CSV table of C-alpha atoms in Angstrom, one decimal:
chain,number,residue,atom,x,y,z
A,1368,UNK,CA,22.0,34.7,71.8
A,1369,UNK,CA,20.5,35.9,69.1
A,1370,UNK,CA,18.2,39.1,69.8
A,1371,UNK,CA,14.6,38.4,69.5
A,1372,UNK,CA,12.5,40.8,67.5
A,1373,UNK,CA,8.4,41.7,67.9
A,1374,UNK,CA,7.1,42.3,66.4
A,1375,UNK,CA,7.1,39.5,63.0
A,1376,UNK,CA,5.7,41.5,60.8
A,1377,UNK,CA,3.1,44.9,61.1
A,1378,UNK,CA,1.0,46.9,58.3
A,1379,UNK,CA,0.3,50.7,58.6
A,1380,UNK,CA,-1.3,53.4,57.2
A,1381,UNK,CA,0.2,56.4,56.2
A,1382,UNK,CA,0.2,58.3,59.4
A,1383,UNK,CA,0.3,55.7,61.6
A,1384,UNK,CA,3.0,55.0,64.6
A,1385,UNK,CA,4.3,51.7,65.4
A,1386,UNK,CA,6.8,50.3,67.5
A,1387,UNK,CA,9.7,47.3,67.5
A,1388,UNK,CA,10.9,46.0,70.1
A,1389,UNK,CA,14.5,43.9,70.2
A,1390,UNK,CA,14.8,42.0,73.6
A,1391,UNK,CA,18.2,40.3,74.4
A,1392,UNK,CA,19.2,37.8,77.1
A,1393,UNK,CA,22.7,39.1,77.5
A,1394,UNK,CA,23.8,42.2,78.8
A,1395,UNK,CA,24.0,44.7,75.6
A,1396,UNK,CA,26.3,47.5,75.1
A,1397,UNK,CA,25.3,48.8,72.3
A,1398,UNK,CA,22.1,48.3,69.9
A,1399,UNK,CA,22.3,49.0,66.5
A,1400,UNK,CA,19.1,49.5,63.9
A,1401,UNK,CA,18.9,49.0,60.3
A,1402,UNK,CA,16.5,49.2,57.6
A,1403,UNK,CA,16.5,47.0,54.9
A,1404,UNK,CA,14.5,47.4,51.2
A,1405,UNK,CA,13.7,44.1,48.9
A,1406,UNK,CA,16.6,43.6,47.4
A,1407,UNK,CA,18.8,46.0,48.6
A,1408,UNK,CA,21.4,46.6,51.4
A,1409,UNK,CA,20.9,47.4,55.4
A,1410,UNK,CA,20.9,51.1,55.5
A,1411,UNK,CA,22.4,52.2,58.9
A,1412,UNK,CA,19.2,54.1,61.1
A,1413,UNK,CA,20.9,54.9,64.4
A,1414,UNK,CA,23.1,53.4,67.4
A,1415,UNK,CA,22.1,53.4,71.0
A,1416,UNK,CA,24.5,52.9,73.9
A,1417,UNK,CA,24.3,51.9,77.0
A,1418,UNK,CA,23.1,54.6,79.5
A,1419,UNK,CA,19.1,54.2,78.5
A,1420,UNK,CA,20.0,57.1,75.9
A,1421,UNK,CA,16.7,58.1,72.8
A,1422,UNK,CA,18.5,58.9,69.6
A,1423,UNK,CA,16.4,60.5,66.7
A,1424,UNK,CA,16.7,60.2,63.2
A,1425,UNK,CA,13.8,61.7,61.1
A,1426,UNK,CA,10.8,61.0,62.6
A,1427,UNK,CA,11.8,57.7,63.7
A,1428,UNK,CA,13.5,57.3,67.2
A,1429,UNK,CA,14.7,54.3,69.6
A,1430,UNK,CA,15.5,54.1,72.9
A,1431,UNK,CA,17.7,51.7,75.2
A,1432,UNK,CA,16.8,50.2,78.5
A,1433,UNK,CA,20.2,48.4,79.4
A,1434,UNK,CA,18.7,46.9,82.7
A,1435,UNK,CA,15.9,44.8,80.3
A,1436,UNK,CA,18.3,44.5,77.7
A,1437,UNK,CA,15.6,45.9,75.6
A,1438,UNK,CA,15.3,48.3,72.5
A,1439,UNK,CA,12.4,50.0,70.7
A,1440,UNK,CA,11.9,51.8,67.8
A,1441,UNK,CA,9.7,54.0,67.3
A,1442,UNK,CA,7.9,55.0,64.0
A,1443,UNK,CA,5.7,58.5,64.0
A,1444,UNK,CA,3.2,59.6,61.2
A,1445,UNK,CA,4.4,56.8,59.1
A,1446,UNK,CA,5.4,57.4,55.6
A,1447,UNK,CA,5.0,55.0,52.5
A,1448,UNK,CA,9.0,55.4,52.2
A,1449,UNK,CA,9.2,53.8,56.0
A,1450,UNK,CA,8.1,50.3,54.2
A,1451,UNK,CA,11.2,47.8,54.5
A,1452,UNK,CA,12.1,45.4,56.6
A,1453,UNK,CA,14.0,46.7,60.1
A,1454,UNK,CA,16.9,45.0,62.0
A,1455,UNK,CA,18.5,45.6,65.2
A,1456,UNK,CA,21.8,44.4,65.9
A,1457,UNK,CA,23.2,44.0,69.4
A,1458,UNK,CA,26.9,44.3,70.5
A,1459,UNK,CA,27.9,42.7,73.8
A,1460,UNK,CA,31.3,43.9,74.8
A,1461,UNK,CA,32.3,46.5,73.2
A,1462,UNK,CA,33.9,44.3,70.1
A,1463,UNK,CA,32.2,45.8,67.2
A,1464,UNK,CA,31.1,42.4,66.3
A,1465,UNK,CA,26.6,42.4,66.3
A,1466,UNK,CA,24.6,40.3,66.3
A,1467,UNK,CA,21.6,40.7,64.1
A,1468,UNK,CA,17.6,39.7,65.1
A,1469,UNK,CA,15.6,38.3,62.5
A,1470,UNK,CA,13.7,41.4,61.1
A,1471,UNK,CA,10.5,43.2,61.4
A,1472,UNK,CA,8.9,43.8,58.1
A,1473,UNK,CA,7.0,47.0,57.8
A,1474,UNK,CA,4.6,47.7,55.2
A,1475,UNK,CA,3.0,50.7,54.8
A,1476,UNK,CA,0.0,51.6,52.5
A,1477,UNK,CA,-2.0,54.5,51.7
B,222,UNK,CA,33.5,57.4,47.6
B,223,UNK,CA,32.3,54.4,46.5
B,224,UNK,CA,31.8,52.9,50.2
B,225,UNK,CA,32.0,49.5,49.8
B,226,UNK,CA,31.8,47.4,46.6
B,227,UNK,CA,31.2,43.9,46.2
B,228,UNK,CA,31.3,41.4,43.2
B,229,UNK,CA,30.0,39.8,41.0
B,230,UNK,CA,26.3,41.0,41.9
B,231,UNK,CA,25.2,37.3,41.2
B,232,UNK,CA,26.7,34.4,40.4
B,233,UNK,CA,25.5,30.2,39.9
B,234,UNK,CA,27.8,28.0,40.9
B,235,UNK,CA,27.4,23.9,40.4
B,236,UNK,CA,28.3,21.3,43.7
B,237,UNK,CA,31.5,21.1,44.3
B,238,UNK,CA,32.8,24.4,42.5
B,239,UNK,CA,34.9,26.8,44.3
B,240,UNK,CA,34.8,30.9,43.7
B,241,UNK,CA,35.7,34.0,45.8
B,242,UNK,CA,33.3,36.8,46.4
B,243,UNK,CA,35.6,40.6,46.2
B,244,UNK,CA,35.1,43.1,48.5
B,245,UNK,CA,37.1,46.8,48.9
B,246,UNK,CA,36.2,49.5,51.1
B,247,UNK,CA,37.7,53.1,50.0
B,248,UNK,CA,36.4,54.5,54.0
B,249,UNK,CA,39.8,53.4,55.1
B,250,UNK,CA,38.5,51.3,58.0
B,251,UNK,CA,39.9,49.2,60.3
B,252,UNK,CA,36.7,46.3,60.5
B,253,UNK,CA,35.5,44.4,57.8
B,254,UNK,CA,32.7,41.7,58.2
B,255,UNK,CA,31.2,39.1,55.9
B,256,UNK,CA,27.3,38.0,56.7
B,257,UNK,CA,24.8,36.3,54.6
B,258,UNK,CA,21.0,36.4,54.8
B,259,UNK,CA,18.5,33.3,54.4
B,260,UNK,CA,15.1,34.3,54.0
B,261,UNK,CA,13.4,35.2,57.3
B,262,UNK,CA,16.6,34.4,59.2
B,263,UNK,CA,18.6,37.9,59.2
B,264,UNK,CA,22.0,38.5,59.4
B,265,UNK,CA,24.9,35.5,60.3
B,266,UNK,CA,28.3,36.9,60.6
B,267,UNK,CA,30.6,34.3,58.6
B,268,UNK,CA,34.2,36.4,59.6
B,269,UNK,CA,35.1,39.2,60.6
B,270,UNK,CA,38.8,41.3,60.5
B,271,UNK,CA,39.8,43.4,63.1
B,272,UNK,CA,43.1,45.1,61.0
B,273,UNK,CA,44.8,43.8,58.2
B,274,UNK,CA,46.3,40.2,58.4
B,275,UNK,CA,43.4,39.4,61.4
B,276,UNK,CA,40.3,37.5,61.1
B,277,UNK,CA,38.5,35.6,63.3
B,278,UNK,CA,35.3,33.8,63.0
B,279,UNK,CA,32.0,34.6,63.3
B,280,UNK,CA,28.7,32.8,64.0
B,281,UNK,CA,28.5,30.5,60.6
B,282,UNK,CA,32.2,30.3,59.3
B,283,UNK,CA,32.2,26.4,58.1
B,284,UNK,CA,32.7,26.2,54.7
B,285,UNK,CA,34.3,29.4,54.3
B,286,UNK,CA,37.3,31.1,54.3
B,287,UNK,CA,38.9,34.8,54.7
B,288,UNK,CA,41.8,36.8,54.4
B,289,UNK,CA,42.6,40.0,54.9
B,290,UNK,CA,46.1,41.8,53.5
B,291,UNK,CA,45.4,44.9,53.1
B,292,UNK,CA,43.1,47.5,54.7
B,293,UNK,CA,40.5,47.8,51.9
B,294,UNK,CA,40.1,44.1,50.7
B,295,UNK,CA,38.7,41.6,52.3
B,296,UNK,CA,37.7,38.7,50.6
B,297,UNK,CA,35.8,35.6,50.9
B,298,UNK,CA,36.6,32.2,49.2
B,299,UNK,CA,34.1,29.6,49.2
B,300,UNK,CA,36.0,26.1,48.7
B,301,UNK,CA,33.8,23.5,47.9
B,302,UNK,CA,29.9,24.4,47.3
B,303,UNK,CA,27.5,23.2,48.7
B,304,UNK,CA,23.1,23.9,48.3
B,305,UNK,CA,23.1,24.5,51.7
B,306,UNK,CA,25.7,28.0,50.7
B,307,UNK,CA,22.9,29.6,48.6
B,308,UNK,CA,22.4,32.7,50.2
B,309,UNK,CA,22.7,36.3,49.6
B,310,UNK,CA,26.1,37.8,51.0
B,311,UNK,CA,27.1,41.2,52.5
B,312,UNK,CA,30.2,42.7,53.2
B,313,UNK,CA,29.8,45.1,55.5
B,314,UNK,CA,33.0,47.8,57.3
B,315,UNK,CA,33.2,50.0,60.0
B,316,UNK,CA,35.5,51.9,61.9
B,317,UNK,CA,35.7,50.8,65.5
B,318,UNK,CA,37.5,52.2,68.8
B,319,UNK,CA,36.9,50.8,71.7
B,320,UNK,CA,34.0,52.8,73.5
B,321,UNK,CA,33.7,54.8,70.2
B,322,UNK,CA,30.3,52.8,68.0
B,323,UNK,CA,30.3,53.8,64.3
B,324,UNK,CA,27.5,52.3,62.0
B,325,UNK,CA,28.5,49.7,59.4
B,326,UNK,CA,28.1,50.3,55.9
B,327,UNK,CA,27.2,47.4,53.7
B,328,UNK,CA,27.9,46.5,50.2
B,329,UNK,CA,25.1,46.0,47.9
B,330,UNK,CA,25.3,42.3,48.3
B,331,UNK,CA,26.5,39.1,46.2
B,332,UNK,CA,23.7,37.0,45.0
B,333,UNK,CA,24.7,33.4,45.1
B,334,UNK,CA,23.1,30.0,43.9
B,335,UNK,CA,24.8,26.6,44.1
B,336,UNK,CA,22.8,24.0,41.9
């Protein structure tokens, strides 16, 4: 049930794009991502609901594909701030419970 | 606003002991969640409240246990320790309406190591 994330781990240079994907086996309605510094707490990034919607948030966006129960996130002209670990949560039902993937950590370098 | 505030920051606790980990949200939402993160394993809800005086279980609640009186507090008392509760905990809140997703904000995180 949990979500699975891809990928494990990824390095950048600055001004790089990546992507993360978060694939689910249940039918999602709603996908949550967060980034997370060492050490620090989940910082809310942007939700996506149902309805294959892009949300934008900097120059990071996601996007939803609710028939492959699938999210990505995508990363543009990387920045050295963008380094962190990133999470996506999935909600099935609209509960307001999630639950989390095991991360993707980002490192970027110069 | 403060958002939500957790303590103590860290905390060692020997086998056996019990303690309670605080957590008060000033956002006045109506859920409140408790996860903890294992290295490499991400986030395991432990409980969750829906309201004040409701909590239900989450995906790893053994060992653990919640209540929830009023709207900001909502803590989480750990009974008898075990090595296998070292962990890093968040409490996390949100306010949720039914077809209406809000992010949740998380505390900064209890540090915990039973030895």
């Amino acid at each position: 049930q949990q979500p699975v994330q891809s990928p494990q781990a990824v390095i950048l240079r600055e001004g790089e794009d990546a992507v993360i994907n978060c694939s689910s086996s249940k039918a999602l309605y709603s996908v949550h991502w967060y980034r997370q510094k060492h050490g620090e707490a989940p910082v809310f990034l942007m939700i996506l609901l149902k309805g294959g919607e892009q949300k934008g948030h900097e120059k990071i966006s996601a996007s939803f594909n609710e028939k492959k129960q699938q999210s990505s996130l995508y990363l543009t002209a990387s920045q050295l701030s963008y380094s962190g670990t990133y999470f996506c949560g999935t909600e099935v039902g609209s509960q307001g419970n999630l639950i989390f993937g095991k991360g993707t950590k980002l490192s970027v370098k110069p | 606003n403060a958002g939500v505030t957790q303590t103590p920051k860290f905390r060692i606790l020997k086998i056996g002991q019990s303690m309670t980990l605080q957590c008060t949200q000033d956002m006045n939402h109506n859920y409140m969640y408790w996860y903890r993160q294992d290295p490499g394993m991400g986030l395991k809800l432990i409980y969750y409240s829906v309201g004040a005086g409701i909590t239900d279980k989450g995906e790893v609640p053994n060992g653990y246990n919640v209540s929830r009186s009023t709207t900001e507090d909502f803590p989480l008392r750990l009974e008898l320790a075990a090595p296998s509760q070292t962990s890093v905990y968040f409490c996390a809140s949100s306010y949720h309406q039914t077809g209406k997703n809000q992010p949740q904000h998380f505390g900064d995180g209890t540090r915990l190591s039973i030895l």
